[in-house]
mmCIF file of C-alpha atoms in Angstrom:
data_model
loop_
_atom_site.group_PDB
_atom_site.id
_atom_site.type_symbol
_atom_site.label_atom_id
_atom_site.label_comp_id
_atom_site.label_asym_id
_atom_site.label_seq_id
_atom_site.Cartn_x
_atom_site.Cartn_y
_atom_site.Cartn_z
ATOM 1 C CA UNK F 1474 24.469 2.604 -35.133
ATOM 2 C CA UNK F 1475 21.677 2.870 -31.862
ATOM 3 C CA UNK F 1476 20.302 6.038 -30.142
ATOM 4 C CA UNK F 1477 23.021 6.758 -27.573
ATOM 5 C CA UNK F 1478 20.504 7.105 -23.825
ATOM 6 C CA UNK F 1479 20.986 10.501 -22.065
ATOM 7 C CA UNK F 1480 21.816 10.846 -18.658
ATOM 8 C CA UNK F 1481 19.423 12.159 -16.316
ATOM 9 C CA UNK F 1482 20.096 14.438 -13.658
ATOM 10 C CA UNK F 1483 17.972 13.847 -9.678
ATOM 11 C CA UNK F 1484 14.896 15.876 -10.462
ATOM 12 C CA UNK F 1485 14.884 19.015 -7.758
ATOM 13 C CA UNK F 1486 11.601 21.284 -6.032
ATOM 14 C CA UNK F 1487 12.831 24.102 -4.980
ATOM 15 C CA UNK F 1488 16.228 21.827 -3.385
ATOM 16 C CA UNK F 1489 14.565 18.948 -2.112
ATOM 17 C CA UNK F 1490 14.225 16.035 -4.120
ATOM 18 C CA UNK F 1491 11.441 14.699 -6.171
ATOM 19 C CA UNK F 1492 10.547 11.300 -4.988
ATOM 20 C CA UNK F 1493 9.116 8.540 -5.577
ATOM 21 C CA UNK F 1494 5.580 7.644 -3.059
ATOM 22 C CA UNK F 1495 2.479 5.577 -2.467
ATOM 23 C CA UNK F 1496 0.709 8.868 -1.747
ATOM 24 C CA UNK F 1497 -0.526 11.368 -4.141
ATOM 25 C CA UNK F 1498 1.492 14.251 -2.573
ATOM 26 C CA UNK F 1499 3.647 17.682 -4.185
ATOM 27 C CA UNK F 1500 6.620 17.519 -5.845
ATOM 28 C CA UNK F 1501 9.575 17.328 -3.075
ATOM 29 C CA UNK F 1502 7.337 17.763 -0.485
ATOM 30 C CA UNK F 1503 8.857 15.848 2.723
ATOM 31 C CA UNK F 1504 7.793 12.707 4.803
ATOM 32 C CA UNK F 1505 6.099 13.580 8.081
ATOM 33 C CA UNK F 1506 8.266 12.375 10.488
ATOM 34 C CA UNK F 1507 6.433 10.694 13.511
ATOM 35 C CA UNK F 1508 6.770 9.107 16.372
ATOM 36 C CA UNK F 1509 2.322 8.569 17.104
ATOM 37 C CA UNK F 1510 0.500 8.883 14.240
ATOM 38 C CA UNK F 1511 -2.705 8.862 15.793
ATOM 39 C CA UNK F 1512 -2.412 12.141 17.020
ATOM 40 C CA UNK F 1513 -0.813 13.145 13.704
ATOM 41 C CA UNK F 1514 -4.774 11.721 12.411
ATOM 42 C CA UNK F 1515 -6.690 13.530 14.258
ATOM 43 C CA UNK F 1516 -5.215 16.891 14.271
ATOM 44 C CA UNK F 1517 -5.036 16.760 10.602
ATOM 45 C CA UNK F 1518 -8.706 15.711 11.546
ATOM 46 C CA UNK F 1519 -9.181 17.756 13.609
ATOM 47 C CA UNK F 1520 -7.721 20.834 11.729
ATOM 48 C CA UNK F 1521 -9.904 20.156 8.523
ATOM 49 C CA UNK F 1522 -13.033 19.790 10.187
ATOM 50 C CA UNK F 1523 -12.644 23.420 11.980
ATOM 51 C CA UNK F 1524 -12.521 24.389 7.993
ATOM 52 C CA UNK F 1525 -14.616 22.714 6.780
ATOM 53 C CA UNK F 1526 -19.066 23.796 6.635
ATOM 54 C CA UNK F 1527 -21.934 21.614 5.626
ATOM 55 C CA UNK F 1528 -21.629 18.284 4.564
ATOM 56 C CA UNK F 1529 -18.024 18.280 4.200
ATOM 57 C CA UNK F 1530 -17.835 18.782 7.924
ATOM 58 C CA UNK F 1531 -20.430 15.953 8.119
ATOM 59 C CA UNK F 1532 -18.026 13.240 6.526
ATOM 60 C CA UNK F 1533 -14.603 14.673 8.976
ATOM 61 C CA UNK F 1534 -16.522 14.359 12.179
ATOM 62 C CA UNK F 1535 -17.605 11.036 11.018
ATOM 63 C CA UNK F 1536 -14.019 10.495 10.250
ATOM 64 C CA UNK F 1537 -12.289 12.008 13.003
ATOM 65 C CA UNK F 1538 -14.569 8.961 15.740
ATOM 66 C CA UNK F 1539 -13.818 6.203 13.266
ATOM 67 C CA UNK F 1540 -10.412 7.083 13.856
ATOM 68 C CA UNK F 1541 -10.724 7.206 17.450
ATOM 69 C CA UNK F 1542 -11.661 3.713 17.358
ATOM 70 C CA UNK F 1543 -9.715 2.412 15.218
ATOM 71 C CA UNK F 1544 -7.181 3.339 18.297
ATOM 72 C CA UNK F 1545 -9.218 2.158 21.339
ATOM 73 C CA UNK F 1546 -9.430 -1.235 19.017
ATOM 74 C CA UNK F 1547 -5.520 -1.119 18.480
ATOM 75 C CA UNK F 1548 -4.761 -0.054 23.120
ATOM 76 C CA UNK F 1549 -6.971 -2.990 23.496
ATOM 77 C CA UNK F 1550 -5.085 -5.277 21.500
ATOM 78 C CA UNK F 1551 -1.760 -4.786 22.756
ATOM 79 C CA UNK F 1552 -2.696 -6.647 26.466
ATOM 80 C CA UNK F 1553 -4.539 -9.142 24.077
ATOM 81 C CA UNK F 1554 -2.739 -12.523 23.249
ATOM 82 C CA UNK F 1555 -4.596 -14.384 19.439
ATOM 83 C CA UNK F 1556 -7.019 -15.187 18.818
ATOM 84 C CA UNK F 1557 -8.597 -12.526 20.869
ATOM 85 C CA UNK F 1558 -6.077 -10.214 19.474
ATOM 86 C CA UNK F 1559 -7.311 -10.842 15.936
ATOM 87 C CA UNK F 1560 -10.924 -9.742 16.189
ATOM 88 C CA UNK F 1561 -9.509 -6.684 17.902
ATOM 89 C CA UNK F 1562 -7.525 -5.855 16.058
ATOM 90 C CA UNK F 1563 -9.512 -6.324 12.355
ATOM 91 C CA UNK F 1564 -11.512 -3.968 14.028
ATOM 92 C CA UNK F 1565 -8.853 -1.809 14.326
ATOM 93 C CA UNK F 1566 -8.038 -1.900 10.830
ATOM 94 C CA UNK F 1567 -11.092 -1.546 9.422
ATOM 95 C CA UNK F 1568 -12.462 1.214 10.534
ATOM 96 C CA UNK F 1569 -9.545 3.832 9.364
ATOM 97 C CA UNK F 1570 -10.858 1.903 6.134
ATOM 98 C CA UNK F 1571 -14.040 3.373 7.026
ATOM 99 C CA UNK F 1572 -12.281 6.646 8.442
ATOM 100 C CA UNK F 1573 -10.374 6.752 4.613
ATOM 101 C CA UNK F 1574 -14.122 5.495 3.036
ATOM 102 C CA UNK F 1575 -16.002 8.465 4.547
ATOM 103 C CA UNK F 1576 -12.871 11.523 3.245
ATOM 104 C CA UNK F 1577 -13.839 10.212 -0.174
ATOM 105 C CA UNK F 1578 -17.706 10.276 -0.458
ATOM 106 C CA UNK F 1579 -18.317 6.918 0.983
ATOM 107 C CA UNK F 1580 -22.023 7.806 1.850
ATOM 108 C CA UNK F 1581 -21.790 5.395 5.284
ATOM 109 C CA UNK F 1582 -24.539 5.554 7.819
ATOM 110 C CA UNK F 1583 -26.832 5.840 4.997
ATOM 111 C CA UNK F 1584 -27.561 2.532 4.207
ATOM 112 C CA UNK F 1585 -26.865 -1.332 5.222
ATOM 113 C CA UNK F 1586 -22.961 -1.576 5.039
ATOM 114 C CA UNK F 1587 -20.713 -4.823 4.628
ATOM 115 C CA UNK F 1588 -18.303 -5.808 5.394
ATOM 116 C CA UNK F 1589 -18.049 -7.340 1.840
ATOM 117 C CA UNK F 1590 -15.939 -10.323 3.424
ATOM 118 C CA UNK F 1591 -17.489 -14.195 4.826
ATOM 119 C CA UNK F 1592 -16.515 -17.673 5.903
ATOM 120 C CA UNK F 1593 -17.855 -19.930 3.417
ATOM 121 C CA UNK F 1594 -19.494 -23.097 5.060
ATOM 122 C CA UNK F 1595 -18.029 -25.502 4.436
ATOM 123 C CA UNK F 1596 -14.429 -24.520 4.006
ATOM 124 C CA UNK F 1597 -12.079 -24.428 5.539
ATOM 125 C CA UNK F 1598 -8.645 -21.511 5.928
ATOM 126 C CA UNK F 1599 -11.000 -20.092 3.511
ATOM 127 C CA UNK F 1600 -12.264 -15.844 3.487
ATOM 128 C CA UNK F 1601 -15.296 -15.356 0.433
ATOM 129 C CA UNK F 1602 -14.714 -11.861 -1.608
ATOM 130 C CA UNK F 1603 -18.532 -10.352 -1.866
ATOM 131 C CA UNK F 1604 -18.436 -7.775 -5.428
ATOM 132 C CA UNK F 1605 -20.272 -4.525 -5.290
ATOM 133 C CA UNK F 1606 -24.210 -4.157 -3.452
ATOM 134 C CA UNK F 1607 -27.421 -3.197 -4.286
ATOM 135 C CA UNK F 1608 -29.073 -2.673 -1.337
ATOM 136 C CA UNK F 1609 -25.824 -2.039 0.887
ATOM 137 C CA UNK F 1610 -22.245 -0.609 1.069
ATOM 138 C CA UNK F 1611 -19.523 -3.487 0.578
ATOM 139 C CA UNK F 1612 -16.757 -2.124 2.621
ATOM 140 C CA UNK F 1613 -14.611 -4.445 1.640
ATOM 141 C CA UNK F 1614 -15.241 -3.576 -1.830
ATOM 142 C CA UNK F 1615 -15.330 0.958 -2.305
ATOM 143 C CA UNK F 1616 -11.827 0.188 -0.844
ATOM 144 C CA UNK F 1617 -10.372 -2.234 -2.754
ATOM 145 C CA UNK F 1618 -12.382 0.449 -5.504
ATOM 146 C CA UNK F 1619 -10.344 3.423 -4.179
ATOM 147 C CA UNK F 1620 -6.900 1.602 -4.130
ATOM 148 C CA UNK F 1621 -7.281 1.432 -7.397
ATOM 149 C CA UNK F 1622 -8.257 -1.885 -7.941
ATOM 150 C CA UNK F 1623 -11.367 -2.825 -7.147
ATOM 151 C CA UNK F 1624 -13.875 -5.844 -6.795
ATOM 152 C CA UNK F 1625 -14.744 -7.540 -10.091
ATOM 153 C CA UNK F 1626 -16.084 -10.856 -9.397
ATOM 154 C CA UNK F 1627 -17.197 -13.190 -6.275
ATOM 155 C CA UNK F 1628 -14.367 -15.165 -5.252
ATOM 156 C CA UNK F 1629 -13.012 -17.495 -2.816
ATOM 157 C CA UNK F 1630 -9.145 -16.517 -1.216
ATOM 158 C CA UNK F 1631 -7.345 -19.488 0.820
ATOM 159 C CA UNK F 1632 -5.645 -17.129 4.273
ATOM 160 C CA UNK F 1633 -2.445 -18.865 3.358
ATOM 161 C CA UNK F 1634 -3.194 -16.853 0.291
ATOM 162 C CA UNK F 1635 -3.779 -13.921 1.088
ATOM 163 C CA UNK F 1636 -0.818 -14.114 3.893
ATOM 164 C CA UNK F 1637 1.404 -14.710 0.221
ATOM 165 C CA UNK F 1638 0.296 -11.314 -1.072
ATOM 166 C CA UNK F 1639 1.362 -9.349 2.494
ATOM 167 C CA UNK F 1640 5.102 -7.797 1.658
ATOM 168 C CA UNK F 1641 5.919 -7.563 4.667
ATOM 169 C CA UNK F 1642 5.120 -10.579 5.712
ATOM 170 C CA UNK F 1643 7.040 -11.779 1.680
ATOM 171 C CA UNK F 1644 10.461 -13.466 3.445
ATOM 172 C CA UNK F 1645 9.742 -15.585 6.614
ATOM 173 C CA UNK F 1646 6.406 -16.225 4.201
ATOM 174 C CA UNK F 1647 9.884 -17.417 1.313
ATOM 175 C CA UNK F 1648 12.640 -18.500 3.599
ATOM 176 C CA UNK F 1649 9.467 -21.317 5.461
ATOM 177 C CA UNK F 1650 9.592 -23.164 2.317
ATOM 178 C CA UNK F 1651 5.537 -21.877 0.471
ATOM 179 C CA UNK F 1652 8.344 -21.085 -2.272
ATOM 180 C CA UNK F 1653 11.592 -21.194 -4.409
ATOM 181 C CA UNK F 1654 11.531 -18.020 -5.010
ATOM 182 C CA UNK F 1655 11.145 -14.136 -3.602
ATOM 183 C CA UNK F 1656 8.371 -12.060 -5.266
ATOM 184 C CA UNK F 1657 9.181 -8.500 -3.989
ATOM 185 C CA UNK F 1658 11.617 -8.097 -6.542
ATOM 186 C CA UNK F 1659 13.452 -4.586 -4.354
ATOM 187 C CA UNK F 1660 14.168 -1.122 -6.275
ATOM 188 C CA UNK F 1661 14.624 2.306 -6.840
ATOM 189 C CA UNK F 1662 12.606 4.689 -8.534
ATOM 190 C CA UNK F 1663 14.527 7.639 -9.084
ATOM 191 C CA UNK F 1664 12.151 10.742 -10.785
ATOM 192 C CA UNK F 1665 15.395 12.879 -13.164
ATOM 193 C CA UNK F 1666 15.915 15.559 -15.376
ATOM 194 C CA UNK F 1667 16.840 16.456 -19.165
ATOM 195 C CA UNK F 1668 20.267 19.066 -19.712
ATOM 196 C CA UNK F 1669 17.270 21.754 -20.484
ATOM 197 C CA UNK F 1670 15.577 21.012 -17.099
ATOM 198 C CA UNK F 1671 11.927 20.938 -19.210
ATOM 199 C CA UNK F 1672 11.911 17.369 -19.751
ATOM 200 C CA UNK F 1673 10.515 14.396 -16.770
ATOM 201 C CA UNK F 1674 11.135 10.848 -16.651
ATOM 202 C CA UNK F 1675 11.614 7.756 -13.822
ATOM 203 C CA UNK F 1676 14.377 5.821 -14.450
ATOM 204 C CA UNK F 1677 13.165 2.378 -11.607
ATOM 205 C CA UNK F 1678 17.249 0.220 -10.632
ATOM 206 C CA UNK F 1679 17.875 -2.905 -8.980
ATOM 207 C CA UNK F 1680 20.577 -4.501 -8.293
ATOM 208 C CA UNK F 1681 21.729 -7.194 -11.137
ATOM 209 C CA UNK F 1682 22.119 -9.432 -8.062
ATOM 210 C CA UNK F 1683 18.698 -10.731 -7.793
ATOM 211 C CA UNK F 1684 18.470 -11.960 -9.862
ATOM 212 C CA UNK F 1685 19.845 -14.888 -8.709
ATOM 213 C CA UNK F 1686 17.458 -14.855 -6.195
ATOM 214 C CA UNK F 1687 13.910 -13.667 -7.149
ATOM 215 C CA UNK F 1688 12.437 -13.889 -11.127
ATOM 216 C CA UNK F 1689 13.137 -11.179 -12.720
ATOM 217 C CA UNK F 1690 12.677 -12.085 -16.428
ATOM 218 C CA UNK F 1691 8.224 -12.284 -15.181
ATOM 219 C CA UNK F 1692 9.719 -7.812 -14.441
ATOM 220 C CA UNK F 1693 9.366 -6.566 -17.554
ATOM 221 C CA UNK F 1694 5.573 -7.482 -18.062
ATOM 222 C CA UNK F 1695 2.141 -6.338 -19.199
ATOM 223 C CA UNK F 1696 2.609 -3.697 -17.724
ATOM 224 C CA UNK F 1697 5.607 -2.561 -17.315
ATOM 225 C CA UNK F 1698 6.710 -4.276 -20.167
ATOM 226 C CA UNK F 1699 4.630 -1.594 -22.115
ATOM 227 C CA UNK F 1700 5.970 1.996 -19.786
ATOM 228 C CA UNK F 1701 9.191 1.520 -19.462
ATOM 229 C CA UNK F 1702 12.289 0.895 -22.070
ATOM 230 C CA UNK F 1703 16.118 0.416 -21.181
ATOM 231 C CA UNK F 1704 17.553 3.061 -18.736
ATOM 232 C CA UNK F 1705 21.626 5.003 -18.854
ATOM 233 C CA UNK F 1706 23.530 1.570 -17.442
ATOM 234 C CA UNK F 1707 25.066 2.099 -14.681
ATOM 235 C CA UNK F 1708 27.593 -0.374 -12.779
ATOM 236 C CA UNK F 1709 25.828 -3.873 -11.072
ATOM 237 C CA UNK F 1710 22.560 -2.712 -11.255
ATOM 238 C CA UNK F 1711 19.765 -3.161 -14.561
ATOM 239 C CA UNK F 1712 18.194 -0.020 -14.859
ATOM 240 C CA UNK F 1713 15.328 0.900 -16.773
ATOM 241 C CA UNK F 1714 13.606 4.011 -18.226
ATOM 242 C CA UNK F 1715 9.952 5.664 -18.622
ATOM 243 C CA UNK F 1716 9.348 5.548 -22.585
ATOM 244 C CA UNK F 1717 7.007 8.835 -21.965
ATOM 245 C CA UNK F 1718 9.676 11.709 -20.879
ATOM 246 C CA UNK F 1719 6.922 14.119 -19.434
ATOM 247 C CA UNK F 1720 7.444 18.526 -20.620
ATOM 248 C CA UNK F 1721 6.889 20.062 -17.451
ATOM 249 C CA UNK F 1722 7.337 24.326 -16.793
ATOM 250 C CA UNK F 1723 7.821 24.696 -12.570
ATOM 251 C CA UNK F 1724 4.591 26.239 -12.436
ATOM 252 C CA UNK F 1725 2.553 22.454 -13.921
ATOM 253 C CA UNK F 1726 5.619 20.447 -12.507
ATOM 254 C CA UNK F 1727 3.215 18.955 -9.462
ATOM 255 C CA UNK F 1728 0.854 17.903 -11.969
ATOM 256 C CA UNK F 1729 2.200 16.275 -13.936
ATOM 257 C CA UNK F 1730 4.424 14.590 -10.918
ATOM 258 C CA UNK F 1731 0.928 12.904 -10.121
ATOM 259 C CA UNK F 1732 -0.320 11.938 -13.658
ATOM 260 C CA UNK F 1733 2.908 9.897 -12.688
ATOM 261 C CA UNK F 1734 2.605 8.644 -9.643
ATOM 262 C CA UNK F 1735 -1.144 7.460 -10.506
ATOM 263 C CA UNK F 1736 0.585 6.273 -14.227
ATOM 264 C CA UNK F 1737 3.093 3.920 -11.332
ATOM 265 C CA UNK F 1738 0.023 2.841 -10.269
ATOM 266 C CA UNK F 1739 -0.168 0.150 -12.695
ATOM 267 C CA UNK F 1740 2.773 -0.998 -11.927
ATOM 268 C CA UNK F 1741 2.596 -3.508 -8.983
ATOM 269 C CA UNK F 1742 4.779 -1.029 -6.205
ATOM 270 C CA UNK F 1743 4.235 -2.250 -2.744
ATOM 271 C CA UNK F 1744 5.604 -0.641 -0.406
ATOM 272 C CA UNK F 1745 6.977 -1.120 3.162
ATOM 273 C CA UNK F 1746 7.932 1.124 5.961
ATOM 274 C CA UNK F 1747 11.490 0.569 7.551
ATOM 275 C CA UNK F 1748 14.109 2.517 9.158
ATOM 276 C CA UNK F 1749 15.175 4.497 6.788
ATOM 277 C CA UNK F 1750 11.205 5.381 5.591
ATOM 278 C CA UNK F 1751 9.369 3.627 2.380
ATOM 279 C CA UNK F 1752 11.382 1.094 0.647
ATOM 280 C CA UNK F 1753 9.085 -0.301 -3.062
ATOM 281 C CA UNK F 1754 9.017 -3.330 -4.944
ATOM 282 C CA UNK F 1755 7.858 -5.048 -8.216
ATOM 283 C CA UNK F 1756 5.263 -7.280 -7.128
ATOM 284 C CA UNK F 1757 6.269 -10.179 -10.111
ATOM 285 C CA UNK F 1758 3.380 -11.881 -8.753
ATOM 286 C CA UNK F 1759 0.953 -9.898 -7.911
ATOM 287 C CA UNK F 1760 -3.269 -10.369 -6.696
ATOM 288 C CA UNK F 1761 -6.149 -9.595 -8.054
ATOM 289 C CA UNK F 1762 -6.445 -7.231 -4.468
ATOM 290 C CA UNK F 1763 -3.978 -3.986 -3.351
ATOM 291 C CA UNK F 1764 -1.975 -5.330 -1.100
ATOM 292 C CA UNK F 1765 -3.536 -3.215 1.859
ATOM 293 C CA UNK F 1766 -6.576 -5.387 1.148
ATOM 294 C CA UNK F 1767 -4.527 -8.520 1.559
ATOM 295 C CA UNK F 1768 -3.898 -7.719 4.896
ATOM 296 C CA UNK F 1769 -7.433 -6.756 5.542
ATOM 297 C CA UNK F 1770 -8.627 -9.625 4.929
ATOM 298 C CA UNK F 1771 -6.667 -12.241 6.491
ATOM 299 C CA UNK F 1772 -7.216 -10.030 9.259
ATOM 300 C CA UNK F 1773 -10.731 -10.332 8.479
ATOM 301 C CA UNK F 1774 -10.426 -14.240 8.601
ATOM 302 C CA UNK F 1775 -8.314 -14.261 12.587
ATOM 303 C CA UNK F 1776 -11.135 -12.167 14.436
ATOM 304 C CA UNK F 1777 -14.255 -13.988 12.156
ATOM 305 C CA UNK F 1778 -12.636 -17.521 13.016
ATOM 306 C CA UNK F 1779 -11.960 -16.385 16.336
ATOM 307 C CA UNK F 1780 -15.870 -16.162 16.991
ATOM 308 C CA UNK F 1781 -17.318 -17.737 15.402
ATOM 309 C CA UNK F 1782 -14.696 -21.003 13.977
ATOM 310 C CA UNK F 1783 -13.213 -21.969 16.438
ATOM 311 C CA UNK F 1784 -11.758 -25.676 16.353
ATOM 312 C CA UNK F 1785 -10.518 -24.233 12.441
ATOM 313 C CA UNK F 1786 -8.738 -21.183 14.543
ATOM 314 C CA UNK F 1787 -6.688 -24.229 17.236
ATOM 315 C CA UNK F 1788 -5.412 -26.211 14.762
ATOM 316 C CA UNK F 1789 -4.360 -22.908 12.428
ATOM 317 C CA UNK F 1790 -2.433 -21.815 15.305
ATOM 318 C CA UNK F 1791 -1.442 -25.523 17.175
ATOM 319 C CA UNK F 1792 -0.089 -25.796 13.050
ATOM 320 C CA UNK F 1793 2.435 -25.443 10.646
ATOM 321 C CA UNK F 1794 1.062 -22.424 9.871
ATOM 322 C CA UNK F 1795 1.535 -20.160 13.607
ATOM 323 C CA UNK F 1796 5.154 -18.319 12.365
ATOM 324 C CA UNK F 1797 3.097 -17.051 9.390
ATOM 325 C CA UNK F 1798 0.595 -15.645 11.908
ATOM 326 C CA UNK F 1799 2.274 -15.080 14.665
ATOM 327 C CA UNK F 1800 4.696 -12.695 11.973
ATOM 328 C CA UNK F 1801 1.786 -11.381 9.901
ATOM 329 C CA UNK F 1802 -0.341 -10.120 13.268
ATOM 330 C CA UNK F 1803 2.416 -8.614 14.486
ATOM 331 C CA UNK F 1804 3.575 -6.248 11.998
ATOM 332 C CA UNK F 1805 1.336 -6.225 9.255
ATOM 333 C CA UNK F 1806 -1.251 -3.626 11.434
ATOM 334 C CA UNK F 1807 1.283 -1.056 12.217
ATOM 335 C CA UNK F 1808 2.182 -1.313 8.683
ATOM 336 C CA UNK F 1809 -1.330 -0.953 8.188
ATOM 337 C CA UNK F 1810 -2.046 2.310 10.075
ATOM 338 C CA UNK F 1811 1.113 3.788 8.589
ATOM 339 C CA UNK F 1812 -0.745 3.409 5.358
ATOM 340 C CA UNK F 1813 -3.738 4.036 5.987
ATOM 341 C CA UNK F 1814 -2.477 7.516 7.460
ATOM 342 C CA UNK F 1815 -0.831 8.944 4.676
ATOM 343 C CA UNK F 1816 -3.960 7.868 2.790
ATOM 344 C CA UNK F 1817 -5.832 9.378 4.689
ATOM 345 C CA UNK F 1818 -3.932 12.625 5.295
ATOM 346 C CA UNK F 1819 -1.763 12.750 1.764
ATOM 347 C CA UNK F 1820 0.821 13.225 3.636
ATOM 348 C CA UNK F 1821 4.207 10.607 3.595
ATOM 349 C CA UNK F 1822 4.668 9.367 7.018
ATOM 350 C CA UNK F 1823 7.252 7.707 8.304
ATOM 351 C CA UNK F 1824 9.239 6.382 12.172
ATOM 352 C CA UNK F 1825 10.911 9.078 12.845
ATOM 353 C CA UNK F 1826 15.197 8.230 12.577
ATOM 354 C CA UNK F 1827 15.075 8.638 16.886
ATOM 355 C CA UNK F 1828 13.238 6.313 17.244
ATOM 356 C CA UNK F 1829 14.074 3.041 19.111
#
């Protein structure tokens, strides 16, 4: 007789729901609702600066400079059309990354710095990704390293391929026929406890109707197959539960919670910011790089092609990829901004419900 699956209950900490997040929060920590992420980032950095001395103060001052520069580029891009818009947005996104790197002890201003991305000669709509460099700081490599999937070897990435890994444009990418089925599976992730409330574990839930829309046969593969097992059954839903339950107390719950968040980084889960907060998806055909880095890479292409490949970018903007380019430029910079501010401040920043 198979062992009966114990029903869990939602995990709470001081009456707050313990939620999944791509940011390393404390258990039960609430979201920050802001319609002005620039001001929130600036204020956060200024508070840190006022409470810091020595070398740490220098890196925060550098981060403040880069965050201000990033905002200026974003503001300038608002009134600029393509293709110039792509160049301005790339530098805004790049400076958000450099702000993040500065706070994570990447030694900027100490040696040569390289974007880590180049337009290869003789290859259209392609970006060459460089690996770690001996005599220079490779910005793109350091970014992917901090996100948990560092560039392992130099390789080329087609612009369309990069766009296919940007979650917020996945819907139009599929609708335009670039994929026969969606590769992003919408999921809910619940933190639960057992009846005795001394074990913490997670369940991943998705609607059964997704079996007709998404390649769900790819779900229980790789790291997910090792990490998950059958969960407690629910009507018209598919449920998987973490194989291991974690013993916890009120004293160590924050550490246990963060350990679980770290484990989830291997499961190819990507966020999309909505008016209802972050929605999460399993990427069933993930790329070799982190999701955010593909946004930076794609914007690098648009910005660099605008400056150095005028006929190539003209062909792109007049061709079949124009709707993808427009959607990407319209949606991704703001998604990138909110996610980078969240990662930089270690606070989950979301759009307020009242924002129109």
